[in-house]
Amino acid sequence: MSGDLEKFIQQLLRNSEELKLVLEAEAVPRPTDSDSSSSSSSSPSSSESETDSDSKVPGAITRLKQRRKDAKINRKRVLAVVAHIDPYGEEQGCVFIFKSHMKASTAGNTIVQHTVEHAFPILSGFTIAMAQAKRNTIDLTSASMETLKQPQSAEFKLTLHPGHDLSQRSIALTTQDSPHLKPFLTEVKRLKDISVVNSEPGATPSYPWILPYTSKSKPSLLSAEPQDLRHVHRQISELLSEASAGSLGDDAFDTSIIREFWIRSQVEQLYNSGSQTSLKLRIGTFNVNGKLPSQDLSAWVRGPSTGANKYIPPLKELSPFSLEGIATDSSGEGTALPFGKQPDISADSNASSVTDLPVAAAFAGKYDDPDLIVLGFQELDLSASALIYSAETTREDAWLTAALAGLGEKAVEYEKLASKQLVGMLMVVLVKRTMKDCFKRIQTNSVGAGIMGLMGNKGAVALRLAFEPRPTRDARHPRGAVLTFVNAHLAAFDEMYEKRNADFHDISRRLVFDAGAPAPGAPSPQAGGAPPNAPLHAFQSDALFWLGDLNYRIELSDSDARALLADDAVDNLPLLLQYDQLNLARRTDKAFANFIEHRILHFPSYRFNSGALSDNLGYDLKRKPAWTDRVLYIPSVAVRVQQQTYQCHKEITMSDHRPVSATFELRVPTVDGEKLDAFAHGLWKEVSHIEDAEDIPRVSVEPAAIDLGKIEYHREAQQSVLVRNTGRVPFAFRFVPLAPGEPICPRWLRVKPVAGLVRPGEHKEIILTTTVDNPVAAKLNVGDPHLEATLVLHVARGNDSFVVVSGDYARTCFATSMQRLVRMPGPMRMTGVRRLLPDEQAATAPKEVMRLISWLMSYGSDVDNLFLAPGDLAQVDEIREALDTGTELPVPDSNSRAALALSVASCLLQLLDALPEPLVPPHLHQACAETTDRESAFELLNGLPGASVNVWISLTSLLHFLCQQDARMPGALRVRRLAARFAPVIFRDESALSKPISPVGKRKFIMHFVS
Amino acid sequence: MSKQFQFKLVLLGESAVGKSSLVLRFVKDQFDDYRESTIGAAFLTQTVALEDGTSVKFEIWDTAGQERYKSSAPMYYRNANCAVVVYDITQSASLEKARSWIRELQRQADPSIIIALCGNKSDLAVRRQVSQEEAKKYAEEEGLMWGETSAKSGEGVNEIFTEIAKKLPKTAPPSARAGGARTGAARTGVDLNKQATATGGQNEPCSC
Ligand SMILES: Nc1nc2c(ncn2[C@@H]2O[C@H](COP(=O)(O)OP(=O)(O)OP(=O)(O)O)[C@@H](O)[C@H]2O)c(=O)[nH]1
Ligand SMILES: [Mg+2]
């Protein structure tokens, strides 16, 4: 029997799923259930109508017998452990409960059919509790499975708890299938262990593959709480099943994904078209190094002042300087002084230092006062006793007082909304009094990530709140937004990069908010929120702000970092930031994936010292400067976040860090929550049945062939294709590759969107964009210039449609290797792809490069800022065209000469930058950067290929010549700037991941030849 | 109780010979005088019940005959268990094209593929250019199945698909759940209707 059953269940599963074990069971009838009615299922999946078998059976007695039989069948359940194997071979488990149904077959007899009644993803919260007769419940998780070893004949009661999803109730069943029970539970346990191990870094992992089985289950979008921001930012292409022309993927699964994205985008449109309200935030982070406030914090707390005249009102009790007394006191005894009862201070002591502060007049009036001020502190208290949790709030009070004092005359308009401290980490949130009632459901939490992972010398404190705008005429319950703020202090030291990333994931995973327990003193949670105890994840927000001392350092040597900061620092900041570990982590998705950080325009905020212990910029000589203090955010589709400032406040010098601040304006939709719900549910209803609609989807894709004409280097051209729904049911479509494992289109083409949903009578426009960047050009330059690609658009449960895209590529010397350029018998466009000169006849250097250099020698040597100022884009294109076709380079007249020279110089730089391999081969970079004298620099040139040496010599002579011209810039400065400009081109790094080679060393190498 | 087997079938042949029309007749028992030429490939399924109680479910890929789409055909006959190569009896050139498809299949497709040569538009016998003898002889030489059909009248259509169904080896597990499904490459099509079964759809119940 069970063998057949397995075979049968296996048939219900898709190929990506594997049936592990089955277990026969019976539903526990509820007291109200009569024998004839099946226990009604709470799952929306069993919505189909069952054929009434009664009519087929004549006679009352037989009918009664039949009813009993039906009832028994109706109670029958099959439990199945199913594992989904993803493309990486990872297993995800699920327990399905199948329900039996009687159904009349077309042949006239009744047959048994199974449908999915429940599906429980085997996540960390999932449990099966087991009890025998009247014995105590045994929890699987802590399972001693002794009960199972006893002689079997008994009936067991099983209770399945979903754990994670509280919309699902627990399910009670009985089973007599004892031989299968133990292996079944063991398998569940095994899958559960896997899920626990794999749950990092994600929160509650979603098991989207289950969706199609319970296809009527609603997407998470329709739930009351915001979606997980990490899922929101995932690309649809990462999620869709593997498929190609002629090999169907998992249409049902793809449909569920495409549908969810579609509903989300429709809702997004509603947000964007509706009215919005603005919310202003100021966020600050400050590692105070155990100090107590001793300086005016206004620059940090208040930011650009709105008034030109800074006036500090006589709020004596709030003055930061009143705290100096406490600072000394509390460091010893920890004497607590109640808020607002500070000792008297003299009025003039503050006046002088405060008026010294520079007031950025340019900002005056540009920013409104923030509605919310979120301040994150780290290393609030360095004393050993701080590690032991103490309820004292002395330091919090001191900083709160100082922060309010920093607000000056505005202080009266603000009050504390909430705060949270964990050892050295503190978050204080101030709110504008007039806005206080708009912030609801305030919750705080903290996680330790320090010593032993728990101590709390590192970790995070966080706060979650719901911003609910005031009702308007159109929106009685405006949707508003859930905002979460995390103030983190991650592992210190240069080499602890991986640990910082791990800390981030650890905090992300463990930081949850219990909806049932609001922060003490905060307004009580609103009715209608999440069900009690459903843990809410930090990422389940409409916008998440992550601030703190993240401790990421710069992956360069100490001397490089200092040297780059010392000269032309403003030009060097972007370069330094390339080597910033946080940026590296973000680029490689190691941590803070999908987070946004505003461009940093300020100097590193760490580590300062004074006197002989510091360099000219004030940085501690023993610690490499770093941007340890950061503010990042991750928005959802609902909230638009615009950052207005991102600053480091050098004038606040009391700590070894300088405080960092950021100002944001949020646009929060005020669309009515109920209207929004109705809209989203309406959409859902319209498209929730498309997998099992009876009608076959009909699609027309036009045009079926597109000629893109001339396809050029670095010039985007667009065309569009319309996907029309000519049928009567909505359909989901996606592009699939022609051959398995390939991309859906060649690299010179981009297709957007790659998937979508179209309702009857509607159409979706697909934009095709040609893009030829350097790597693509490198390939195309050596291939057939006629390009053609077949795009395959697959409609779920329907046809594959083809779109043939063609065009003719204009080959270019850009992105062509030096070795090839020297063997070209003529200009690129004028010679066939395969016609190359034999090696003996190769040119000594590429003509294209030489033409540009000699032009610059003749007409450009006295032009200011040559190579440093950008050229005109259109002119650069013209010059490139001249190189490729062999026509004359433009000859300048006296008016146009300077501008033209800048364009020729830009063209040369770009040509060098486009080389598939940099002018100096990568294996020599390290040696070049380490060269200390001229002679060994010249020696290194011997390692270069012949053509490169010739280019090198002509190029450096040109640069040398430029520096000798009496331009407005002093020679040495010009040398430095030119070296800085050419170093990243000539010594282009192969990948962002390889060990960085000193940028300063590269520059010095060039300077050996130029100065 | 009957067992169900599932096989992938691909239709090949010159444009306008009636591939799509044959499929429409077979799956829906309909015919259109004005059909648009196929751009891409259409996917349909149909089940044939055999006398021995088993049934064969065809996953049918109807390909585009136009020359410009020729390069995509291998994607569709890849992993196919059977192929129907169609010519138009009123166009002798279409038999030439059919021959070239057959050569390609013999070279490139799975060696165990079952190939049927199908002369369509038998209702237009007055304009016949390809004699039955010629086609039959060729089919015998190459070891192919052969038959004439009319998508318009329906003549011969079910017969040819049924013959293929009979000839297919019934050694594959029911529903042809490919053993190496997980490796991706060998993954056969997913039966869309299984989904409907799982959620109580209206298609025929599976037997067990
Ligand atoms: N008289 C007659 N006409 C037919 C028959 N089968 C198809 N046709 C007609 O032939 C034309 C082409 O038929 P299609 O089914 O579109 O041909 P196809 O092989 O799918 O063509 P492509 O999609 O371009 O590869 C249509 O006008 C059909 O009505 C048939 O058996 N008899
Ligand atoms: Mg067709």
PDB file of N, CA and C in Angstrom, chain A residues 10-15 17-18 48 85 103 111 114-116 212-213 244-249 251 692 696 704-705 738-740 797-802 804, chain B residues 8 28 39-44 61 68-69 72 75-76 78 174-175 177 181-182 184 187-190 192 194-195 197-202 204-206 208:
ATOM      1  N   GLN A  10       4.589  10.969  -5.261  1.00  0.00           N
ATOM      2  CA  GLN A  10       5.720  11.419  -6.090  1.00  0.00           C
ATOM      3  C   GLN A  10       5.206  12.040  -7.396  1.00  0.00           C
ATOM      4  N   GLN A  11       4.150  11.466  -7.910  1.00  0.00           N
ATOM      5  CA  GLN A  11       3.610  12.004  -9.165  1.00  0.00           C
ATOM      6  C   GLN A  11       3.019  13.393  -9.010  1.00  0.00           C
ATOM      7  N   LEU A  12       2.630  13.705  -7.793  1.00  0.00           N
ATOM      8  CA  LEU A  12       2.046  15.032  -7.579  1.00  0.00           C
ATOM      9  C   LEU A  12       3.131  16.096  -7.476  1.00  0.00           C
ATOM     10  N   LEU A  13       4.362  15.641  -7.304  1.00  0.00           N
ATOM     11  CA  LEU A  13       5.446  16.601  -7.067  1.00  0.00           C
ATOM     12  C   LEU A  13       6.127  16.978  -8.365  1.00  0.00           C
ATOM     13  N   ARG A  14       6.754  18.116  -8.331  1.00  0.00           N
ATOM     14  CA  ARG A  14       7.519  18.550  -9.494  1.00  0.00           C
ATOM     15  C   ARG A  14       8.904  17.905  -9.459  1.00  0.00           C
ATOM     16  N   ASN A  15       9.603  18.002 -10.575  1.00  0.00           N
ATOM     17  CA  ASN A  15      10.904  17.336 -10.669  1.00  0.00           C
ATOM     18  C   ASN A  15      11.931  17.888  -9.693  1.00  0.00           C
ATOM     19  N   GLU A  17      11.518  18.457  -6.710  1.00  0.00           N
ATOM     20  CA  GLU A  17      11.256  17.993  -5.351  1.00  0.00           C
ATOM     21  C   GLU A  17      11.398  16.481  -5.247  1.00  0.00           C
ATOM     22  N   GLU A  18      11.799  16.074  -4.076  1.00  0.00           N
ATOM     23  CA  GLU A  18      11.982  14.654  -3.868  1.00  0.00           C
ATOM     24  C   GLU A  18      11.157  14.225  -2.667  1.00  0.00           C
ATOM     25  N   GLU A  48     -11.851  23.077  -4.254  1.00  0.00           N
ATOM     26  CA  GLU A  48     -12.615  22.514  -5.380  1.00  0.00           C
ATOM     27  C   GLU A  48     -13.824  21.761  -4.852  1.00  0.00           C
ATOM     28  N   ILE A  85      15.358  20.520  -3.825  1.00  0.00           N
ATOM     29  CA  ILE A  85      16.798  20.665  -4.002  1.00  0.00           C
ATOM     30  C   ILE A  85      17.036  21.816  -4.947  1.00  0.00           C
ATOM     31  N   LYS A 103     -13.938  11.146  -5.745  1.00  0.00           N
ATOM     32  CA  LYS A 103     -14.272  11.890  -6.948  1.00  0.00           C
ATOM     33  C   LYS A 103     -14.781  10.934  -8.004  1.00  0.00           C
ATOM     34  N   ILE A 111     -13.242   7.378  -7.536  1.00  0.00           N
ATOM     35  CA  ILE A 111     -11.841   7.114  -7.276  1.00  0.00           C
ATOM     36  C   ILE A 111     -11.364   8.064  -6.184  1.00  0.00           C
ATOM     37  N   HIS A 114      -6.063  12.926  -4.103  1.00  0.00           N
ATOM     38  CA  HIS A 114      -5.390  13.624  -3.006  1.00  0.00           C
ATOM     39  C   HIS A 114      -5.119  15.070  -3.355  1.00  0.00           C
ATOM     40  N   THR A 115      -5.356  15.942  -2.408  1.00  0.00           N
ATOM     41  CA  THR A 115      -4.966  17.331  -2.616  1.00  0.00           C
ATOM     42  C   THR A 115      -4.155  17.803  -1.415  1.00  0.00           C
ATOM     43  N   VAL A 116      -3.362  18.817  -1.643  1.00  0.00           N
ATOM     44  CA  VAL A 116      -2.556  19.357  -0.560  1.00  0.00           C
ATOM     45  C   VAL A 116      -3.456  20.150   0.372  1.00  0.00           C
ATOM     46  N   PRO A 212       3.449  26.955  -5.243  1.00  0.00           N
ATOM     47  CA  PRO A 212       2.558  26.371  -6.245  1.00  0.00           C
ATOM     48  C   PRO A 212       1.704  25.213  -5.719  1.00  0.00           C
ATOM     49  N   TYR A 213       2.158  24.546  -4.683  1.00  0.00           N
ATOM     50  CA  TYR A 213       1.373  23.430  -4.164  1.00  0.00           C
ATOM     51  C   TYR A 213       0.156  23.917  -3.387  1.00  0.00           C
ATOM     52  N   SER A 244      14.955  26.548 -20.597  1.00  0.00           N
ATOM     53  CA  SER A 244      15.481  27.028 -21.863  1.00  0.00           C
ATOM     54  C   SER A 244      14.495  26.637 -22.947  1.00  0.00           C
ATOM     55  N   ALA A 245      14.771  27.091 -24.157  1.00  0.00           N
ATOM     56  CA  ALA A 245      13.872  26.785 -25.257  1.00  0.00           C
ATOM     57  C   ALA A 245      13.691  25.274 -25.340  1.00  0.00           C
ATOM     58  N   GLY A 246      12.446  24.824 -25.365  1.00  0.00           N
ATOM     59  CA  GLY A 246      12.191  23.402 -25.503  1.00  0.00           C
ATOM     60  C   GLY A 246      12.337  22.613 -24.219  1.00  0.00           C
ATOM     61  N   SER A 247      12.883  23.204 -23.172  1.00  0.00           N
ATOM     62  CA  SER A 247      12.951  22.538 -21.869  1.00  0.00           C
ATOM     63  C   SER A 247      12.188  23.392 -20.880  1.00  0.00           C
ATOM     64  N   LEU A 248      11.021  22.930 -20.540  1.00  0.00           N
ATOM     65  CA  LEU A 248      10.224  23.722 -19.623  1.00  0.00           C
ATOM     66  C   LEU A 248      10.897  23.766 -18.265  1.00  0.00           C
ATOM     67  N   GLY A 249      10.810  24.910 -17.629  1.00  0.00           N
ATOM     68  CA  GLY A 249      11.260  24.989 -16.245  1.00  0.00           C
ATOM     69  C   GLY A 249      10.089  24.623 -15.376  1.00  0.00           C
ATOM     70  N   ASP A 251       6.938  26.046 -14.506  1.00  0.00           N
ATOM     71  CA  ASP A 251       6.009  27.127 -14.844  1.00  0.00           C
ATOM     72  C   ASP A 251       5.176  27.595 -13.664  1.00  0.00           C
ATOM     73  N   ASP A 692      -4.227  27.506 -13.058  1.00  0.00           N
ATOM     74  CA  ASP A 692      -5.160  26.449 -13.404  1.00  0.00           C
ATOM     75  C   ASP A 692      -6.350  26.948 -14.220  1.00  0.00           C
ATOM     76  N   ILE A 696      -6.287  28.476 -22.657  1.00  0.00           N
ATOM     77  CA  ILE A 696      -4.864  28.526 -22.956  1.00  0.00           C
ATOM     78  C   ILE A 696      -4.484  29.993 -23.195  1.00  0.00           C
ATOM     79  N   ALA A 704       8.453  40.452 -34.716  1.00  0.00           N
ATOM     80  CA  ALA A 704       9.148  39.189 -34.514  1.00  0.00           C
ATOM     81  C   ALA A 704      10.606  39.295 -34.926  1.00  0.00           C
ATOM     82  N   ALA A 705      10.923  40.367 -35.663  1.00  0.00           N
ATOM     83  CA  ALA A 705      12.317  40.571 -36.052  1.00  0.00           C
ATOM     84  C   ALA A 705      12.635  42.050 -35.911  1.00  0.00           C
ATOM     85  N   LEU A 738      18.115  30.322 -25.220  1.00  0.00           N
ATOM     86  CA  LEU A 738      17.920  29.381 -26.309  1.00  0.00           C
ATOM     87  C   LEU A 738      18.498  28.019 -25.919  1.00  0.00           C
ATOM     88  N   ALA A 739      19.680  28.042 -25.371  1.00  0.00           N
ATOM     89  CA  ALA A 739      20.301  26.785 -24.962  1.00  0.00           C
ATOM     90  C   ALA A 739      20.433  26.768 -23.447  1.00  0.00           C
ATOM     91  N   PRO A 740      20.374  25.577 -22.846  1.00  0.00           N
ATOM     92  CA  PRO A 740      20.425  25.498 -21.378  1.00  0.00           C
ATOM     93  C   PRO A 740      21.692  26.125 -20.808  1.00  0.00           C
ATOM     94  N   ARG A 797       2.504  27.848 -19.451  1.00  0.00           N
ATOM     95  CA  ARG A 797       1.450  26.998 -20.001  1.00  0.00           C
ATOM     96  C   ARG A 797       1.161  27.329 -21.462  1.00  0.00           C
ATOM     97  N   GLY A 798       2.081  28.006 -22.106  1.00  0.00           N
ATOM     98  CA  GLY A 798       1.811  28.391 -23.492  1.00  0.00           C
ATOM     99  C   GLY A 798       3.029  28.277 -24.360  1.00  0.00           C
ATOM    100  N   ASN A 799       3.084  29.138 -25.347  1.00  0.00           N
ATOM    101  CA  ASN A 799       4.090  29.020 -26.396  1.00  0.00           C
ATOM    102  C   ASN A 799       5.411  29.687 -26.052  1.00  0.00           C
ATOM    103  N   ASP A 800       6.398  29.307 -26.827  1.00  0.00           N
ATOM    104  CA  ASP A 800       7.637  30.078 -26.892  1.00  0.00           C
ATOM    105  C   ASP A 800       7.519  30.974 -28.119  1.00  0.00           C
ATOM    106  N   SER A 801       7.765  32.253 -27.960  1.00  0.00           N
ATOM    107  CA  SER A 801       7.770  33.140 -29.131  1.00  0.00           C
ATOM    108  C   SER A 801       9.193  33.618 -29.348  1.00  0.00           C
ATOM    109  N   PHE A 802       9.544  33.789 -30.607  1.00  0.00           N
ATOM    110  CA  PHE A 802      10.910  34.207 -30.916  1.00  0.00           C
ATOM    111  C   PHE A 802      10.940  35.664 -31.352  1.00  0.00           C
ATOM    112  N   VAL A 804      13.840  37.793 -33.321  1.00  0.00           N
ATOM    113  CA  VAL A 804      15.181  37.746 -33.882  1.00  0.00           C
ATOM    114  C   VAL A 804      15.731  39.175 -33.926  1.00  0.00           C
TER     115      VAL A 804
ATOM    116  N   LYS B   8       8.117  13.192 -24.920  1.00  0.00           N
ATOM    117  CA  LYS B   8       8.264  14.476 -25.611  1.00  0.00           C
ATOM    118  C   LYS B   8       8.255  14.235 -27.117  1.00  0.00           C
ATOM    119  N   LYS B  28      -7.288  19.360 -30.261  1.00  0.00           N
ATOM    120  CA  LYS B  28      -8.601  19.986 -30.048  1.00  0.00           C
ATOM    121  C   LYS B  28      -9.649  19.560 -31.067  1.00  0.00           C
ATOM    122  N   ILE B  39       5.728  31.482 -34.974  1.00  0.00           N
ATOM    123  CA  ILE B  39       6.980  32.201 -34.691  1.00  0.00           C
ATOM    124  C   ILE B  39       7.408  31.745 -33.305  1.00  0.00           C
ATOM    125  N   GLY B  40       8.362  30.843 -33.262  1.00  0.00           N
ATOM    126  CA  GLY B  40       8.755  30.305 -31.971  1.00  0.00           C
ATOM    127  C   GLY B  40       8.376  28.845 -31.913  1.00  0.00           C
ATOM    128  N   ALA B  41       7.735  28.453 -30.828  1.00  0.00           N
ATOM    129  CA  ALA B  41       7.331  27.065 -30.691  1.00  0.00           C
ATOM    130  C   ALA B  41       6.135  27.014 -29.764  1.00  0.00           C
ATOM    131  N   ALA B  42       5.163  26.175 -30.129  1.00  0.00           N
ATOM    132  CA  ALA B  42       3.974  26.075 -29.300  1.00  0.00           C
ATOM    133  C   ALA B  42       4.036  24.786 -28.497  1.00  0.00           C
ATOM    134  N   PHE B  43       3.615  24.887 -27.273  1.00  0.00           N
ATOM    135  CA  PHE B  43       3.635  23.710 -26.399  1.00  0.00           C
ATOM    136  C   PHE B  43       2.214  23.270 -26.084  1.00  0.00           C
ATOM    137  N   LEU B  44       1.942  21.993 -26.293  1.00  0.00           N
ATOM    138  CA  LEU B  44       0.631  21.442 -25.976  1.00  0.00           C
ATOM    139  C   LEU B  44       0.791  20.021 -25.472  1.00  0.00           C
ATOM    140  N   TRP B  61       5.883  19.738 -28.850  1.00  0.00           N
ATOM    141  CA  TRP B  61       6.465  21.015 -29.251  1.00  0.00           C
ATOM    142  C   TRP B  61       6.297  21.172 -30.747  1.00  0.00           C
ATOM    143  N   ARG B  68      14.405  31.085 -41.108  1.00  0.00           N
ATOM    144  CA  ARG B  68      15.166  31.925 -40.172  1.00  0.00           C
ATOM    145  C   ARG B  68      15.203  31.373 -38.742  1.00  0.00           C
ATOM    146  N   TYR B  69      14.262  30.477 -38.430  1.00  0.00           N
ATOM    147  CA  TYR B  69      14.245  29.924 -37.072  1.00  0.00           C
ATOM    148  C   TYR B  69      14.901  28.557 -36.993  1.00  0.00           C
ATOM    149  N   SER B  72      17.104  27.281 -34.093  1.00  0.00           N
ATOM    150  CA  SER B  72      16.587  27.007 -32.751  1.00  0.00           C
ATOM    151  C   SER B  72      16.025  25.593 -32.640  1.00  0.00           C
ATOM    152  N   MET B  75      17.118  22.874 -30.086  1.00  0.00           N
ATOM    153  CA  MET B  75      16.703  23.023 -28.696  1.00  0.00           C
ATOM    154  C   MET B  75      15.411  22.263 -28.437  1.00  0.00           C
ATOM    155  N   TYR B  76      14.606  22.161 -29.484  1.00  0.00           N
ATOM    156  CA  TYR B  76      13.308  21.511 -29.291  1.00  0.00           C
ATOM    157  C   TYR B  76      13.362  20.004 -29.538  1.00  0.00           C
ATOM    158  N   ARG B  78      16.045  18.278 -28.922  1.00  0.00           N
ATOM    159  CA  ARG B  78      16.894  17.768 -27.862  1.00  0.00           C
ATOM    160  C   ARG B  78      16.022  17.013 -26.851  1.00  0.00           C
ATOM    161  N   PRO B 174       6.409   5.418 -15.029  1.00  0.00           N
ATOM    162  CA  PRO B 174       5.213   6.192 -15.313  1.00  0.00           C
ATOM    163  C   PRO B 174       5.520   7.684 -15.280  1.00  0.00           C
ATOM    164  N   SER B 175       4.874   8.406 -16.163  1.00  0.00           N
ATOM    165  CA  SER B 175       5.043   9.850 -16.258  1.00  0.00           C
ATOM    166  C   SER B 175       6.476  10.252 -16.544  1.00  0.00           C
ATOM    167  N   ARG B 177       9.314  10.256 -15.205  1.00  0.00           N
ATOM    168  CA  ARG B 177      10.098  11.100 -14.292  1.00  0.00           C
ATOM    169  C   ARG B 177      11.552  10.755 -14.493  1.00  0.00           C
ATOM    170  N   ALA B 181      16.798  13.898 -13.143  1.00  0.00           N
ATOM    171  CA  ALA B 181      16.117  15.174 -13.277  1.00  0.00           C
ATOM    172  C   ALA B 181      16.916  16.321 -12.679  1.00  0.00           C
ATOM    173  N   ARG B 182      17.571  16.011 -11.578  1.00  0.00           N
ATOM    174  CA  ARG B 182      18.194  17.065 -10.805  1.00  0.00           C
ATOM    175  C   ARG B 182      19.412  17.680 -11.480  1.00  0.00           C
ATOM    176  N   GLY B 184      19.628  18.728 -14.227  1.00  0.00           N
ATOM    177  CA  GLY B 184      19.259  19.863 -15.086  1.00  0.00           C
ATOM    178  C   GLY B 184      19.293  19.489 -16.540  1.00  0.00           C
ATOM    179  N   ARG B 187      16.793  16.981 -17.587  1.00  0.00           N
ATOM    180  CA  ARG B 187      15.480  17.252 -17.036  1.00  0.00           C
ATOM    181  C   ARG B 187      14.432  17.292 -18.134  1.00  0.00           C
ATOM    182  N   THR B 188      13.449  16.458 -18.031  1.00  0.00           N
ATOM    183  CA  THR B 188      12.380  16.505 -19.018  1.00  0.00           C
ATOM    184  C   THR B 188      11.356  17.525 -18.571  1.00  0.00           C
ATOM    185  N   GLY B 189      10.399  17.725 -19.434  1.00  0.00           N
ATOM    186  CA  GLY B 189       9.393  18.742 -19.130  1.00  0.00           C
ATOM    187  C   GLY B 189       8.632  18.412 -17.865  1.00  0.00           C
ATOM    188  N   VAL B 190       8.186  19.450 -17.236  1.00  0.00           N
ATOM    189  CA  VAL B 190       7.374  19.282 -16.045  1.00  0.00           C
ATOM    190  C   VAL B 190       5.935  19.230 -16.506  1.00  0.00           C
ATOM    191  N   LEU B 192       2.547  20.188 -16.456  1.00  0.00           N
ATOM    192  CA  LEU B 192       1.800  21.304 -15.872  1.00  0.00           C
ATOM    193  C   LEU B 192       0.525  20.824 -15.204  1.00  0.00           C
ATOM    194  N   LYS B 194       0.017  18.223 -13.525  1.00  0.00           N
ATOM    195  CA  LYS B 194       0.199  17.642 -12.198  1.00  0.00           C
ATOM    196  C   LYS B 194      -0.191  18.653 -11.154  1.00  0.00           C
ATOM    197  N   GLN B 195       0.165  19.861 -11.457  1.00  0.00           N
ATOM    198  CA  GLN B 195      -0.140  20.946 -10.566  1.00  0.00           C
ATOM    199  C   GLN B 195      -1.642  21.005 -10.326  1.00  0.00           C
ATOM    200  N   THR B 197      -3.725  18.727 -10.607  1.00  0.00           N
ATOM    201  CA  THR B 197      -4.167  17.583  -9.828  1.00  0.00           C
ATOM    202  C   THR B 197      -3.961  17.848  -8.346  1.00  0.00           C
ATOM    203  N   ALA B 198      -2.804  18.372  -8.051  1.00  0.00           N
ATOM    204  CA  ALA B 198      -2.482  18.587  -6.650  1.00  0.00           C
ATOM    205  C   ALA B 198      -3.446  19.548  -5.993  1.00  0.00           C
ATOM    206  N   THR B 199      -3.928  20.482  -6.724  1.00  0.00           N
ATOM    207  CA  THR B 199      -4.827  21.455  -6.120  1.00  0.00           C
ATOM    208  C   THR B 199      -6.260  21.187  -6.549  1.00  0.00           C
ATOM    209  N   GLY B 200      -6.510  20.004  -7.007  1.00  0.00           N
ATOM    210  CA  GLY B 200      -7.879  19.644  -7.328  1.00  0.00           C
ATOM    211  C   GLY B 200      -8.341  20.219  -8.632  1.00  0.00           C
ATOM    212  N   GLY B 201      -7.550  20.133  -9.637  1.00  0.00           N
ATOM    213  CA  GLY B 201      -7.933  20.647 -10.951  1.00  0.00           C
ATOM    214  C   GLY B 201      -8.916  19.721 -11.617  1.00  0.00           C
ATOM    215  N   GLN B 202      -9.247  20.076 -12.855  1.00  0.00           N
ATOM    216  CA  GLN B 202     -10.310  19.327 -13.501  1.00  0.00           C
ATOM    217  C   GLN B 202      -9.791  18.287 -14.498  1.00  0.00           C
ATOM    218  N   GLU B 204      -7.904  14.741 -15.779  1.00  0.00           N
ATOM    219  CA  GLU B 204      -8.146  13.362 -15.392  1.00  0.00           C
ATOM    220  C   GLU B 204      -7.267  12.971 -14.213  1.00  0.00           C
ATOM    221  N   PRO B 205      -7.844  12.236 -13.317  1.00  0.00           N
ATOM    222  CA  PRO B 205      -7.057  11.817 -12.149  1.00  0.00           C
ATOM    223  C   PRO B 205      -5.980  10.826 -12.557  1.00  0.00           C
ATOM    224  N   CYS B 206      -4.935  10.840 -11.837  1.00  0.00           N
ATOM    225  CA  CYS B 206      -3.899   9.867 -12.066  1.00  0.00           C
ATOM    226  C   CYS B 206      -4.358   8.535 -11.475  1.00  0.00           C
ATOM    227  N   CYS B 208      -3.387   4.806  -9.764  1.00  0.00           N
ATOM    228  CA  CYS B 208      -2.263   4.198  -9.085  1.00  0.00           C
ATOM    229  C   CYS B 208      -2.589   2.793  -8.686  1.00  0.00           C
TER     230      CYS B 208
END
